[in-house]
């Protein structure tokens, strides 16, 4: 009982740090009160040269007023394209016939969240897939199919293979911290860009070419560091909560064995 109380308290504190980090990020970027997804404009008017000839898109979803609002506000601050900040590596799609009960964990979008990786239900033969790309420490996993725009940074070396629906982003710009970038990728600012690009179809698909063009606001180094520390604190509390939960489960198992 005590361990579970500690577990719940740690999770609440972890979520508090994450929310504070996101709130501070949006405040520093001037989006605290309005992230443009509640834009008051009801209609957008575009010339053909401003729409189809520029983007190749004709679906109305792509031209909602909130996206013009977002573009205008981003244009007023220091930004970079995501392709300038990271190197993007595609993964593989081995097919379900390659799945097995043990081996290298095969992580799919369903196993990915902004809080971490779940327990995969599929594994791959380490020899057959020895050359498959593995994410490295500080790489960011980003989903591009289905539930698009989920970002999670790898905190420690781990031997996993991800599906083709998950990209590996390696930060190459020394002026951008990985934790700060991960927070941005999970923010409403990038979520709206993903919605605009991946919309217009039943199954969402965010093209790597579109992902490279995502606009990333660049805050000063000291602000990036402060945000990164808050994010790191949140994940540290989550790891501690998992340890407490594991300890609680072990105590229950030992008690059952004792009285059996």
GROMACS .gro file of C-alpha atoms in nm:
model
  260
    1UNK     CA    1   0.000   0.000   0.000
    2UNK     CA    2   0.277   0.244   0.091
    3UNK     CA    3   0.468   0.174  -0.228
    4UNK     CA    4   0.160   0.233  -0.441
    5UNK     CA    5   0.096   0.566  -0.269
    6UNK     CA    6   0.455   0.667  -0.344
    7UNK     CA    7   0.410   0.546  -0.702
    8UNK     CA    8   0.099   0.760  -0.756
    9UNK     CA    9   0.262   1.064  -0.596
   10UNK     CA   10   0.569   1.030  -0.821
   11UNK     CA   11   0.353   1.006  -1.132
   12UNK     CA   12   0.161   1.320  -1.031
   13UNK     CA   13   0.487   1.507  -0.973
   14UNK     CA   14   0.626   1.384  -1.306
   15UNK     CA   15   0.318   1.507  -1.491
   16UNK     CA   16   0.338   1.839  -1.306
   17UNK     CA   17   0.696   1.894  -1.425
   18UNK     CA   18   0.598   1.803  -1.782
   19UNK     CA   19   0.302   2.041  -1.781
   20UNK     CA   20   0.513   2.321  -1.632
   21UNK     CA   21   0.778   2.268  -1.899
   22UNK     CA   22   0.517   2.284  -2.179
   23UNK     CA   23   0.349   2.589  -2.024
   24UNK     CA   24   0.683   2.769  -1.991
   25UNK     CA   25   0.774   2.680  -2.351
   26UNK     CA   26   0.448   2.823  -2.489
   27UNK     CA   27   0.479   3.131  -2.267
   28UNK     CA   28   0.833   3.206  -2.388
   29UNK     CA   29   0.717   3.168  -2.749
   30UNK     CA   30   0.416   3.394  -2.695
   31UNK     CA   31   0.158   3.116  -2.735
   32UNK     CA   32   0.050   3.091  -2.371
   33UNK     CA   33  -0.304   3.221  -2.419
   34UNK     CA   34  -0.368   3.120  -2.779
   35UNK     CA   35  -0.199   2.851  -2.991
   36UNK     CA   36  -0.397   2.954  -3.303
   37UNK     CA   37  -0.612   2.640  -3.299
   38UNK     CA   38  -0.895   2.860  -3.171
   39UNK     CA   39  -0.844   3.131  -3.434
   40UNK     CA   40  -1.146   3.359  -3.467
   41UNK     CA   41  -1.137   3.383  -3.848
   42UNK     CA   42  -1.400   3.168  -4.017
   43UNK     CA   43  -1.296   3.184  -4.382
   44UNK     CA   44  -0.971   3.174  -4.579
   45UNK     CA   45  -0.940   3.311  -4.930
   46UNK     CA   46  -0.649   3.194  -5.147
   47UNK     CA   47  -0.550   3.250  -5.507
   48UNK     CA   48  -0.456   2.946  -5.711
   49UNK     CA   49  -0.093   3.060  -5.698
   50UNK     CA   50  -0.115   3.070  -5.317
   51UNK     CA   51  -0.280   2.730  -5.285
   52UNK     CA   52  -0.263   2.438  -5.526
   53UNK     CA   53   0.027   2.571  -5.735
   54UNK     CA   54   0.229   2.633  -5.416
   55UNK     CA   55   0.140   2.327  -5.208
   56UNK     CA   56  -0.021   2.073  -5.441
   57UNK     CA   57  -0.315   2.050  -5.200
   58UNK     CA   58  -0.681   2.128  -5.271
   59UNK     CA   59  -0.847   1.993  -4.955
   60UNK     CA   60  -1.011   2.263  -4.743
   61UNK     CA   61  -0.857   2.124  -4.422
   62UNK     CA   62  -0.513   2.237  -4.536
   63UNK     CA   63  -0.617   2.603  -4.565
   64UNK     CA   64  -0.791   2.663  -4.233
   65UNK     CA   65  -0.736   3.015  -4.090
   66UNK     CA   66  -0.561   2.878  -3.782
   67UNK     CA   67  -0.269   2.761  -3.996
   68UNK     CA   68  -0.223   3.109  -4.146
   69UNK     CA   69  -0.227   3.245  -3.792
   70UNK     CA   70   0.040   2.995  -3.686
   71UNK     CA   71   0.262   3.073  -3.987
   72UNK     CA   72   0.238   3.448  -3.922
   73UNK     CA   73   0.336   3.413  -3.558
   74UNK     CA   74   0.624   3.178  -3.630
   75UNK     CA   75   0.752   3.419  -3.897
   76UNK     CA   76   0.796   3.682  -3.627
   77UNK     CA   77   1.049   3.480  -3.423
   78UNK     CA   78   1.383   3.303  -3.480
   79UNK     CA   79   1.315   2.965  -3.641
   80UNK     CA   80   1.478   2.684  -3.834
   81UNK     CA   81   1.347   2.401  -4.047
   82UNK     CA   82   1.360   2.063  -3.876
   83UNK     CA   83   1.575   1.929  -4.160
   84UNK     CA   84   1.839   2.188  -4.068
   85UNK     CA   85   1.843   2.075  -3.706
   86UNK     CA   86   1.836   1.695  -3.734
   87UNK     CA   87   1.945   1.409  -3.954
   88UNK     CA   88   1.649   1.184  -4.036
   89UNK     CA   89   1.691   0.809  -4.071
   90UNK     CA   90   1.417   0.576  -4.189
   91UNK     CA   91   1.368   0.236  -4.030
   92UNK     CA   92   1.242  -0.092  -4.176
   93UNK     CA   93   0.915  -0.280  -4.224
   94UNK     CA   94   0.996  -0.654  -4.205
   95UNK     CA   95   0.639  -0.780  -4.231
   96UNK     CA   96   0.444  -0.986  -3.976
   97UNK     CA   97   0.593  -1.311  -4.106
   98UNK     CA   98   0.926  -1.206  -3.949
   99UNK     CA   99   0.779  -1.164  -3.600
  100UNK     CA  100   0.886  -1.411  -3.333
  101UNK     CA  101   0.849  -1.466  -2.959
  102UNK     CA  102   1.202  -1.358  -2.863
  103UNK     CA  103   1.498  -1.169  -3.004
  104UNK     CA  104   1.541  -0.795  -3.064
  105UNK     CA  105   1.233  -0.596  -2.951
  106UNK     CA  106   1.042  -0.458  -3.250
  107UNK     CA  107   0.884  -0.125  -3.157
  108UNK     CA  108   0.576  -0.011  -3.349
  109UNK     CA  109   0.373   0.309  -3.321
  110UNK     CA  110   0.134   0.138  -3.080
  111UNK     CA  111   0.432   0.085  -2.845
  112UNK     CA  112   0.543   0.451  -2.861
  113UNK     CA  113   0.427   0.740  -2.647
  114UNK     CA  114   0.575   1.075  -2.549
  115UNK     CA  115   0.640   0.922  -2.206
  116UNK     CA  116   0.841   0.623  -2.328
  117UNK     CA  117   0.828   0.282  -2.491
  118UNK     CA  118   0.581   0.012  -2.400
  119UNK     CA  119   0.652  -0.359  -2.395
  120UNK     CA  120   0.660  -0.475  -2.761
  121UNK     CA  121   0.457  -0.782  -2.852
  122UNK     CA  122   0.685  -0.866  -3.146
  123UNK     CA  123   1.055  -0.951  -3.173
  124UNK     CA  124   1.296  -1.001  -3.462
  125UNK     CA  125   1.583  -1.240  -3.528
  126UNK     CA  126   1.903  -1.050  -3.430
  127UNK     CA  127   2.107  -1.224  -3.700
  128UNK     CA  128   1.860  -1.173  -3.983
  129UNK     CA  129   1.822  -0.806  -3.894
  130UNK     CA  130   2.176  -0.729  -3.782
  131UNK     CA  131   2.202  -0.443  -4.031
  132UNK     CA  132   1.869  -0.282  -3.939
  133UNK     CA  133   1.917   0.072  -3.798
  134UNK     CA  134   1.905   0.101  -3.420
  135UNK     CA  135   1.830   0.431  -3.245
  136UNK     CA  136   2.118   0.567  -3.036
  137UNK     CA  137   2.121   0.753  -2.706
  138UNK     CA  138   1.971   1.104  -2.743
  139UNK     CA  139   1.805   1.012  -3.075
  140UNK     CA  140   1.441   1.115  -3.100
  141UNK     CA  141   1.180   0.867  -3.223
  142UNK     CA  142   0.904   1.036  -3.423
  143UNK     CA  143   0.592   0.862  -3.557
  144UNK     CA  144   0.494   0.946  -3.914
  145UNK     CA  145   0.202   0.708  -3.982
  146UNK     CA  146  -0.125   0.647  -3.801
  147UNK     CA  147  -0.086   0.846  -3.480
  148UNK     CA  148   0.152   1.102  -3.630
  149UNK     CA  149   0.378   1.340  -3.439
  150UNK     CA  150   0.453   1.135  -3.126
  151UNK     CA  151   0.809   1.214  -3.017
  152UNK     CA  152   1.022   1.040  -2.754
  153UNK     CA  153   1.393   1.084  -2.682
  154UNK     CA  154   1.604   0.774  -2.613
  155UNK     CA  155   1.771   0.835  -2.275
  156UNK     CA  156   2.000   0.533  -2.268
  157UNK     CA  157   2.158   0.285  -2.505
  158UNK     CA  158   1.912   0.011  -2.592
  159UNK     CA  159   1.897  -0.260  -2.858
  160UNK     CA  160   1.566  -0.216  -3.038
  161UNK     CA  161   1.444  -0.201  -3.396
  162UNK     CA  162   1.158   0.031  -3.487
  163UNK     CA  163   0.899  -0.006  -3.759
  164UNK     CA  164   0.907   0.195  -4.079
  165UNK     CA  165   0.637   0.421  -3.934
  166UNK     CA  166   0.888   0.561  -3.683
  167UNK     CA  167   1.174   0.789  -3.788
  168UNK     CA  168   1.504   0.831  -3.602
  169UNK     CA  169   1.604   1.196  -3.557
  170UNK     CA  170   1.966   1.272  -3.462
  171UNK     CA  171   2.028   1.631  -3.354
  172UNK     CA  172   2.312   1.780  -3.561
  173UNK     CA  173   2.271   2.145  -3.462
  174UNK     CA  174   2.478   2.213  -3.148
  175UNK     CA  175   2.258   2.512  -3.067
  176UNK     CA  176   1.950   2.294  -3.016
  177UNK     CA  177   1.921   2.061  -2.713
  178UNK     CA  178   1.755   1.719  -2.773
  179UNK     CA  179   1.520   1.750  -2.473
  180UNK     CA  180   1.410   2.096  -2.585
  181UNK     CA  181   1.348   1.971  -2.938
  182UNK     CA  182   1.148   1.672  -2.809
  183UNK     CA  183   0.932   1.905  -2.602
  184UNK     CA  184   0.873   2.119  -2.911
  185UNK     CA  185   0.784   1.821  -3.128
  186UNK     CA  186   0.517   1.722  -2.873
  187UNK     CA  187   0.383   2.079  -2.848
  188UNK     CA  188   0.066   2.219  -3.010
  189UNK     CA  189   0.293   2.426  -3.239
  190UNK     CA  190   0.428   2.117  -3.418
  191UNK     CA  191   0.108   1.917  -3.369
  192UNK     CA  192  -0.079   2.172  -3.582
  193UNK     CA  193   0.183   2.149  -3.858
  194UNK     CA  194   0.153   1.769  -3.850
  195UNK     CA  195  -0.228   1.790  -3.867
  196UNK     CA  196  -0.210   2.021  -4.167
  197UNK     CA  197   0.042   1.807  -4.357
  198UNK     CA  198  -0.101   1.465  -4.272
  199UNK     CA  199  -0.469   1.556  -4.307
  200UNK     CA  200  -0.688   1.489  -4.608
  201UNK     CA  201  -0.679   1.109  -4.584
  202UNK     CA  202  -0.842   0.837  -4.375
  203UNK     CA  203  -0.509   0.700  -4.249
  204UNK     CA  204  -0.272   0.982  -4.161
  205UNK     CA  205   0.066   0.973  -4.328
  206UNK     CA  206   0.328   1.242  -4.257
  207UNK     CA  207   0.585   1.242  -4.535
  208UNK     CA  208   0.955   1.273  -4.440
  209UNK     CA  209   0.982   1.556  -4.695
  210UNK     CA  210   0.709   1.742  -4.503
  211UNK     CA  211   0.869   1.665  -4.169
  212UNK     CA  212   1.196   1.819  -4.288
  213UNK     CA  213   1.008   2.144  -4.353
  214UNK     CA  214   0.851   2.168  -4.005
  215UNK     CA  215   0.923   2.510  -3.855
  216UNK     CA  216   1.102   2.495  -3.520
  217UNK     CA  217   1.118   2.807  -3.294
  218UNK     CA  218   1.467   2.855  -3.147
  219UNK     CA  219   1.487   2.991  -2.792
  220UNK     CA  220   1.811   3.118  -2.632
  221UNK     CA  221   2.047   2.855  -2.490
  222UNK     CA  222   1.973   2.935  -2.124
  223UNK     CA  223   1.598   2.897  -2.183
  224UNK     CA  224   1.648   2.567  -2.366
  225UNK     CA  225   1.857   2.445  -2.072
  226UNK     CA  226   1.590   2.537  -1.816
  227UNK     CA  227   1.321   2.359  -2.016
  228UNK     CA  228   1.544   2.055  -2.066
  229UNK     CA  229   1.605   2.029  -1.691
  230UNK     CA  230   1.232   2.028  -1.622
  231UNK     CA  231   1.175   1.758  -1.883
  232UNK     CA  232   1.462   1.550  -1.741
  233UNK     CA  233   1.316   1.585  -1.392
  234UNK     CA  234   0.979   1.460  -1.516
  235UNK     CA  235   1.133   1.149  -1.674
  236UNK     CA  236   1.349   1.084  -1.365
  237UNK     CA  237   1.034   1.081  -1.150
  238UNK     CA  238   0.864   0.844  -1.396
  239UNK     CA  239   1.160   0.605  -1.377
  240UNK     CA  240   1.147   0.621  -0.997
  241UNK     CA  241   0.772   0.553  -1.003
  242UNK     CA  242   0.830   0.242  -1.216
  243UNK     CA  243   1.087   0.119  -0.965
  244UNK     CA  244   0.839   0.170  -0.681
  245UNK     CA  245   0.567  -0.017  -0.872
  246UNK     CA  246   0.804  -0.306  -0.943
  247UNK     CA  247   0.894  -0.320  -0.572
  248UNK     CA  248   0.525  -0.322  -0.477
  249UNK     CA  249   0.452  -0.608  -0.719
  250UNK     CA  250   0.744  -0.806  -0.581
  251UNK     CA  251   0.618  -0.761  -0.225
  252UNK     CA  252   0.273  -0.887  -0.327
  253UNK     CA  253   0.421  -1.191  -0.502
  254UNK     CA  254   0.638  -1.272  -0.200
  255UNK     CA  255   0.338  -1.240   0.032
  256UNK     CA  256   0.132  -1.474  -0.186
  257UNK     CA  257   0.415  -1.730  -0.189
  258UNK     CA  258   0.453  -1.701   0.189
  259UNK     CA  259   0.086  -1.770   0.261
  260UNK     CA  260   0.036  -2.026  -0.016
   0.00000   0.00000   0.00000
